[in-house]
Amino acid sequence: MTHHLRFAGRRLGFLLLPLVLIIAAGAWYLLDPGFRAGQQPPTASENLPKDAFEQRVRDYLVANPEVLVEAMQNLERKQRQAEQTEAQAALAAHSDELLNSPESPVGGNPQGDVTLVEFFDYNCPYCRQVAPAMVEAEDGDPRLRIVYKEFPILGPNSVLAARAALAARRQNLYPQFHKAMMQVSGAADEAQVVAVAEEIGLDVEQLRIDMQDPGIDAEIERNLALARALRINGTPGFVIGDEILRGATDLQTMQRLIDQARKDQNR
């Protein structure tokens, strides 16, 4: 999923290239010695023909390619800043739903002073990759609270696994099911779900019944909408304090953000 997002970013860059060219053309006017000298705009009869104007812009860009690079970098930076501002506003607006939804499973210390929220998909290899760091973060911090957001975006098997996980909560075995599913190899499909359920001692028949509860589908839909609001478009995604992380991370980064969130709360 992370690779798809990088591809989308590159594609967006190509789509924005015409805009960058316009910006560069504006830069050419600003940098033109005659313009800087305060000359009056040319009269209509003095206007360059279109092809001559385009040739001069092209010549300027060929001679000063750094203008294009700088313009693209500034454009991307402003876009990232705008997205971050929107995401932070969404974080404040949806804080209660993010942290305190009664339908979202909670791990670690339920009364912990810092909450780590994870959006994940059981078929996401990056989620499985970061799972050991999640376990280490939980084991190493008795004051850490974890909120699990089922975010099945990789197909029907992912939806089935998410529904099974939320149904496992009805038997008070959600954490065990979640951690076992993150350790499976291959597709997290129905066979894997049943195997894990049996392994950790779930009543499989009751699990199948509970999976049909409309409330489970409603929780998944809420998670999908919440992720969209926070601009979390891939898995995994994390929220720690005021920070939103998109993509896999490491234990050190988690711990640094947890420590920072704890310091912010104590100010």
Short mmCIF file of C-alpha atoms in Angstrom, two decimals:
data_model
loop_
_atom_site.label_atom_id
_atom_site.label_comp_id
_atom_site.label_asym_id
_atom_site.label_seq_id
_atom_site.Cartn_x
_atom_site.Cartn_y
_atom_site.Cartn_z
CA MET A 1 0.00 0.00 0.00
CA THR A 2 2.85 2.38 0.82
CA HIS A 3 4.31 1.74 -2.65
CA HIS A 4 0.95 2.61 -4.21
CA LEU A 5 0.92 5.89 -2.31
CA ARG A 6 4.41 6.77 -3.54
CA PHE A 7 3.35 6.02 -7.11
CA ALA A 8 0.30 8.25 -6.65
CA GLY A 9 2.56 11.02 -5.39
CA ARG A 10 4.79 10.77 -8.45
CA ARG A 11 1.75 10.78 -10.72
CA LEU A 12 0.47 13.90 -8.98
CA GLY A 13 3.82 15.53 -9.61
CA PHE A 14 3.49 14.90 -13.34
CA LEU A 15 -0.05 16.26 -13.31
CA LEU A 16 1.17 19.43 -11.58
CA LEU A 17 3.98 19.98 -14.10
CA PRO A 18 1.93 22.37 -16.30
CA LEU A 19 1.29 24.50 -13.24
CA VAL A 20 4.98 24.50 -12.45
CA LEU A 21 5.73 25.67 -15.98
CA ILE A 22 3.34 28.58 -15.51
CA ILE A 23 5.08 29.43 -12.24
CA ALA A 24 8.44 29.23 -13.99
CA ALA A 25 7.21 31.52 -16.74
CA GLY A 26 6.19 33.99 -14.05
CA ALA A 27 9.62 33.68 -12.54
CA TRP A 28 11.18 34.46 -15.91
CA TYR A 29 9.24 37.73 -16.06
CA LEU A 30 10.28 38.59 -12.51
CA LEU A 31 13.90 37.82 -13.24
CA ASP A 32 13.99 39.55 -16.62
CA PRO A 33 16.40 42.52 -16.36
CA GLY A 34 14.06 44.82 -18.23
CA PHE A 35 11.22 44.03 -15.84
CA ARG A 36 13.42 44.60 -12.78
CA ALA A 37 14.56 47.92 -14.25
CA GLY A 38 10.99 49.19 -14.09
CA GLN A 39 10.32 49.38 -17.82
CA GLN A 40 6.74 49.97 -18.84
CA PRO A 41 4.82 46.93 -20.13
CA PRO A 42 5.12 46.66 -23.91
CA THR A 43 2.32 47.95 -26.08
CA ALA A 44 0.18 45.53 -28.07
CA SER A 45 2.31 46.11 -31.15
CA GLU A 46 5.42 45.23 -29.18
CA ASN A 47 4.08 41.97 -27.72
CA LEU A 48 6.07 38.91 -28.67
CA PRO A 49 4.38 36.40 -30.96
CA LYS A 50 3.26 33.30 -29.12
CA ASP A 51 5.95 31.08 -30.60
CA ALA A 52 8.67 33.63 -29.77
CA PHE A 53 7.39 33.95 -26.20
CA GLU A 54 7.36 30.18 -25.78
CA GLN A 55 10.90 29.95 -27.16
CA ARG A 56 12.16 32.57 -24.71
CA VAL A 57 10.50 30.76 -21.79
CA ARG A 58 11.99 27.47 -22.97
CA ASP A 59 15.44 29.01 -23.32
CA TYR A 60 15.18 30.50 -19.84
CA LEU A 61 14.14 27.17 -18.29
CA VAL A 62 16.89 25.27 -20.11
CA ALA A 63 19.43 27.79 -18.85
CA ASN A 64 17.94 27.81 -15.32
CA PRO A 65 16.56 24.31 -14.63
CA GLU A 66 16.83 24.91 -10.89
CA VAL A 67 13.77 27.17 -11.18
CA LEU A 68 11.63 24.17 -12.08
CA VAL A 69 13.05 22.09 -9.24
CA GLU A 70 12.54 24.88 -6.72
CA ALA A 71 9.01 25.59 -7.91
CA MET A 72 8.05 21.90 -7.66
CA GLN A 73 9.61 21.58 -4.20
CA ASN A 74 7.78 24.66 -2.94
CA LEU A 75 4.52 23.42 -4.42
CA GLU A 76 4.88 20.01 -2.76
CA ARG A 77 5.88 21.61 0.55
CA LYS A 78 2.82 23.86 0.57
CA GLN A 79 0.61 20.92 -0.35
CA ARG A 80 2.01 18.86 2.54
CA GLN A 81 1.51 21.76 4.93
CA ALA A 82 -2.10 22.19 3.81
CA GLU A 83 -2.80 18.46 4.20
CA GLN A 84 -1.17 18.44 7.64
CA THR A 85 -3.27 21.42 8.74
CA GLU A 86 -6.44 19.71 7.56
CA ALA A 87 -5.47 16.46 9.28
CA GLN A 88 -4.73 18.25 12.57
CA ALA A 89 -8.11 19.96 12.43
CA ALA A 90 -9.76 16.59 11.79
CA LEU A 91 -7.77 15.11 14.69
CA ALA A 92 -9.20 17.70 17.05
CA ALA A 93 -12.73 17.34 15.64
CA HIS A 94 -12.74 13.52 15.90
CA SER A 95 -10.69 13.13 19.08
CA ASP A 96 -13.44 11.50 21.14
CA GLU A 97 -14.32 9.00 18.41
CA LEU A 98 -10.65 8.22 17.88
CA LEU A 99 -9.78 7.66 21.53
CA ASN A 100 -12.99 6.72 23.31
CA SER A 101 -15.26 4.79 20.94
CA PRO A 102 -16.86 2.02 23.03
CA GLU A 103 -16.81 -0.26 19.96
CA SER A 104 -13.03 -0.06 19.45
CA PRO A 105 -10.97 -2.71 21.28
CA VAL A 106 -8.47 -1.40 23.81
CA GLY A 107 -5.17 -3.02 24.77
CA GLY A 108 -2.26 -2.23 27.01
CA ASN A 109 -3.31 -0.32 30.11
CA PRO A 110 -6.96 0.82 29.64
CA GLN A 111 -6.30 3.63 32.15
CA GLY A 112 -2.96 4.59 30.61
CA ASP A 113 -1.89 8.21 30.35
CA VAL A 114 -0.90 8.08 26.64
CA THR A 115 -2.90 6.42 23.87
CA LEU A 116 -1.45 4.89 20.72
CA VAL A 117 -4.07 4.33 18.00
CA GLU A 118 -3.33 1.92 15.16
CA PHE A 119 -5.23 1.54 11.86
CA PHE A 120 -4.34 -1.80 10.28
CA ASP A 121 -5.28 -4.59 7.91
CA TYR A 122 -4.50 -8.24 8.65
CA ASN A 123 -3.40 -8.77 5.03
CA CYS A 124 -0.98 -5.83 5.09
CA PRO A 125 2.66 -7.04 5.14
CA TYR A 126 3.80 -3.73 6.63
CA CYS A 127 1.34 -4.14 9.51
CA ARG A 128 2.80 -7.58 10.21
CA GLN A 129 6.29 -6.10 9.95
CA VAL A 130 5.56 -3.49 12.63
CA ALA A 131 3.60 -5.87 14.91
CA PRO A 132 6.66 -6.91 16.99
CA ALA A 133 7.41 -3.24 17.69
CA MET A 134 3.81 -2.78 18.85
CA VAL A 135 4.23 -5.69 21.27
CA GLU A 136 7.54 -4.29 22.56
CA ALA A 137 6.03 -0.83 23.02
CA GLU A 138 3.17 -2.32 25.03
CA ASP A 139 5.39 -4.62 27.12
CA GLY A 140 7.91 -1.88 27.83
CA ASP A 141 5.46 0.82 28.93
CA PRO A 142 2.92 -0.06 31.65
CA ARG A 143 1.26 3.34 31.19
CA LEU A 144 0.57 2.90 27.46
CA ARG A 145 -3.00 2.52 26.25
CA ILE A 146 -3.61 1.07 22.77
CA VAL A 147 -6.73 1.54 20.65
CA TYR A 148 -7.16 -0.88 17.77
CA LYS A 149 -8.92 0.39 14.64
CA GLU A 150 -9.84 -2.38 12.21
CA PHE A 151 -9.16 -0.87 8.78
CA PRO A 152 -9.73 -3.61 6.17
CA ILE A 153 -8.89 -2.06 2.80
CA LEU A 154 -7.21 -4.95 1.00
CA GLY A 155 -10.20 -6.94 -0.13
CA PRO A 156 -12.94 -9.30 1.09
CA ASN A 157 -10.57 -11.50 3.11
CA SER A 158 -9.45 -8.46 5.07
CA VAL A 159 -13.06 -7.54 5.83
CA LEU A 160 -13.77 -11.10 6.98
CA ALA A 161 -10.72 -11.10 9.26
CA ALA A 162 -11.67 -7.72 10.73
CA ARG A 163 -15.21 -8.89 11.43
CA ALA A 164 -13.84 -12.04 13.09
CA ALA A 165 -11.50 -9.97 15.27
CA LEU A 166 -14.32 -7.73 16.47
CA ALA A 167 -16.48 -10.80 17.07
CA ALA A 168 -13.64 -12.33 19.14
CA ARG A 169 -14.02 -9.37 21.45
CA ARG A 170 -17.44 -10.74 22.46
CA GLN A 171 -15.57 -13.72 23.93
CA ASN A 172 -12.96 -11.48 25.60
CA LEU A 173 -10.20 -12.80 23.37
CA TYR A 174 -9.61 -9.85 21.02
CA PRO A 175 -5.94 -9.15 21.97
CA GLN A 176 -5.02 -12.82 21.63
CA PHE A 177 -6.78 -13.10 18.26
CA HIS A 178 -5.26 -9.86 16.98
CA LYS A 179 -1.68 -10.76 17.89
CA ALA A 180 -2.03 -14.28 16.51
CA MET A 181 -3.42 -12.98 13.20
CA MET A 182 -0.47 -10.61 12.89
CA GLN A 183 1.87 -13.60 13.06
CA VAL A 184 0.28 -15.70 10.31
CA SER A 185 2.00 -16.22 6.98
CA GLY A 186 0.14 -16.09 3.69
CA ALA A 187 -3.32 -14.71 3.14
CA ALA A 188 -5.44 -13.88 6.17
CA ASP A 189 -8.45 -15.72 4.74
CA GLU A 190 -11.28 -17.77 6.23
CA ALA A 191 -9.08 -20.83 6.75
CA GLN A 192 -6.54 -18.75 8.68
CA VAL A 193 -9.27 -17.08 10.72
CA VAL A 194 -10.72 -20.45 11.75
CA ALA A 195 -7.28 -21.89 12.50
CA VAL A 196 -6.33 -18.95 14.72
CA ALA A 197 -9.73 -18.99 16.43
CA GLU A 198 -9.33 -22.66 17.32
CA GLU A 199 -5.73 -22.15 18.39
CA ILE A 200 -6.57 -19.48 20.99
CA GLY A 201 -9.68 -21.27 22.26
CA LEU A 202 -12.53 -19.33 20.65
CA ASP A 203 -15.94 -20.92 20.23
CA VAL A 204 -15.88 -20.92 16.42
CA GLU A 205 -19.63 -21.45 15.98
CA GLN A 206 -20.40 -18.54 18.30
CA LEU A 207 -17.77 -16.50 16.50
CA ARG A 208 -19.56 -17.07 13.19
CA ILE A 209 -22.86 -15.96 14.72
CA ASP A 210 -21.35 -12.82 16.28
CA MET A 211 -19.68 -11.90 12.97
CA GLN A 212 -23.15 -11.32 11.50
CA ASP A 213 -23.95 -8.56 13.99
CA PRO A 214 -24.63 -5.31 12.06
CA GLY A 215 -22.82 -3.43 14.79
CA ILE A 216 -19.53 -4.94 13.66
CA ASP A 217 -19.98 -3.68 10.10
CA ALA A 218 -20.96 -0.28 11.49
CA GLU A 219 -17.72 -0.12 13.50
CA ILE A 220 -15.69 -0.92 10.40
CA GLU A 221 -17.50 1.78 8.41
CA ARG A 222 -16.81 4.32 11.15
CA ASN A 223 -13.13 3.40 11.08
CA LEU A 224 -12.99 3.84 7.30
CA ALA A 225 -14.61 7.28 7.55
CA LEU A 226 -12.34 8.29 10.42
CA ALA A 227 -9.23 7.26 8.49
CA ARG A 228 -10.37 9.29 5.48
CA ALA A 229 -10.86 12.34 7.70
CA LEU A 230 -7.33 11.94 9.07
CA ARG A 231 -5.86 11.44 5.57
CA ILE A 232 -4.78 7.90 6.47
CA ASN A 233 -5.09 6.24 3.07
CA GLY A 234 -2.89 3.19 3.58
CA THR A 235 -1.85 0.76 6.27
CA PRO A 236 -0.58 0.88 8.85
CA GLY A 237 -1.48 4.28 10.25
CA PHE A 238 -0.82 5.56 13.76
CA VAL A 239 -1.97 8.42 15.94
CA ILE A 240 0.14 9.23 19.01
CA GLY A 241 -0.71 12.44 20.81
CA ASP A 242 -0.92 15.15 18.15
CA GLU A 243 1.11 13.20 15.62
CA ILE A 244 -0.24 11.17 12.70
CA LEU A 245 2.12 8.58 11.20
CA ARG A 246 1.28 7.09 7.82
CA GLY A 247 3.11 3.88 6.98
CA ALA A 248 5.30 1.45 8.89
CA THR A 249 7.51 2.82 11.64
CA ASP A 250 9.97 1.47 14.21
CA LEU A 251 9.99 1.06 17.98
CA GLN A 252 12.30 4.02 18.54
CA THR A 253 9.96 6.38 16.68
CA MET A 254 6.96 5.06 18.61
CA GLN A 255 8.71 5.52 21.94
CA ARG A 256 9.90 9.02 21.04
CA LEU A 257 6.36 10.11 20.15
CA ILE A 258 4.91 8.44 23.24
CA ASP A 259 7.44 10.28 25.42
CA GLN A 260 6.64 13.56 23.66
CA ALA A 261 2.89 13.06 24.13
CA ARG A 262 3.48 12.37 27.83
CA LYS A 263 5.54 15.55 28.19
CA ASP A 264 2.88 17.59 26.38
CA GLN A 265 0.23 16.33 28.79
CA ASN A 266 2.31 17.32 31.80
CA ARG A 267 2.88 20.89 30.70
#
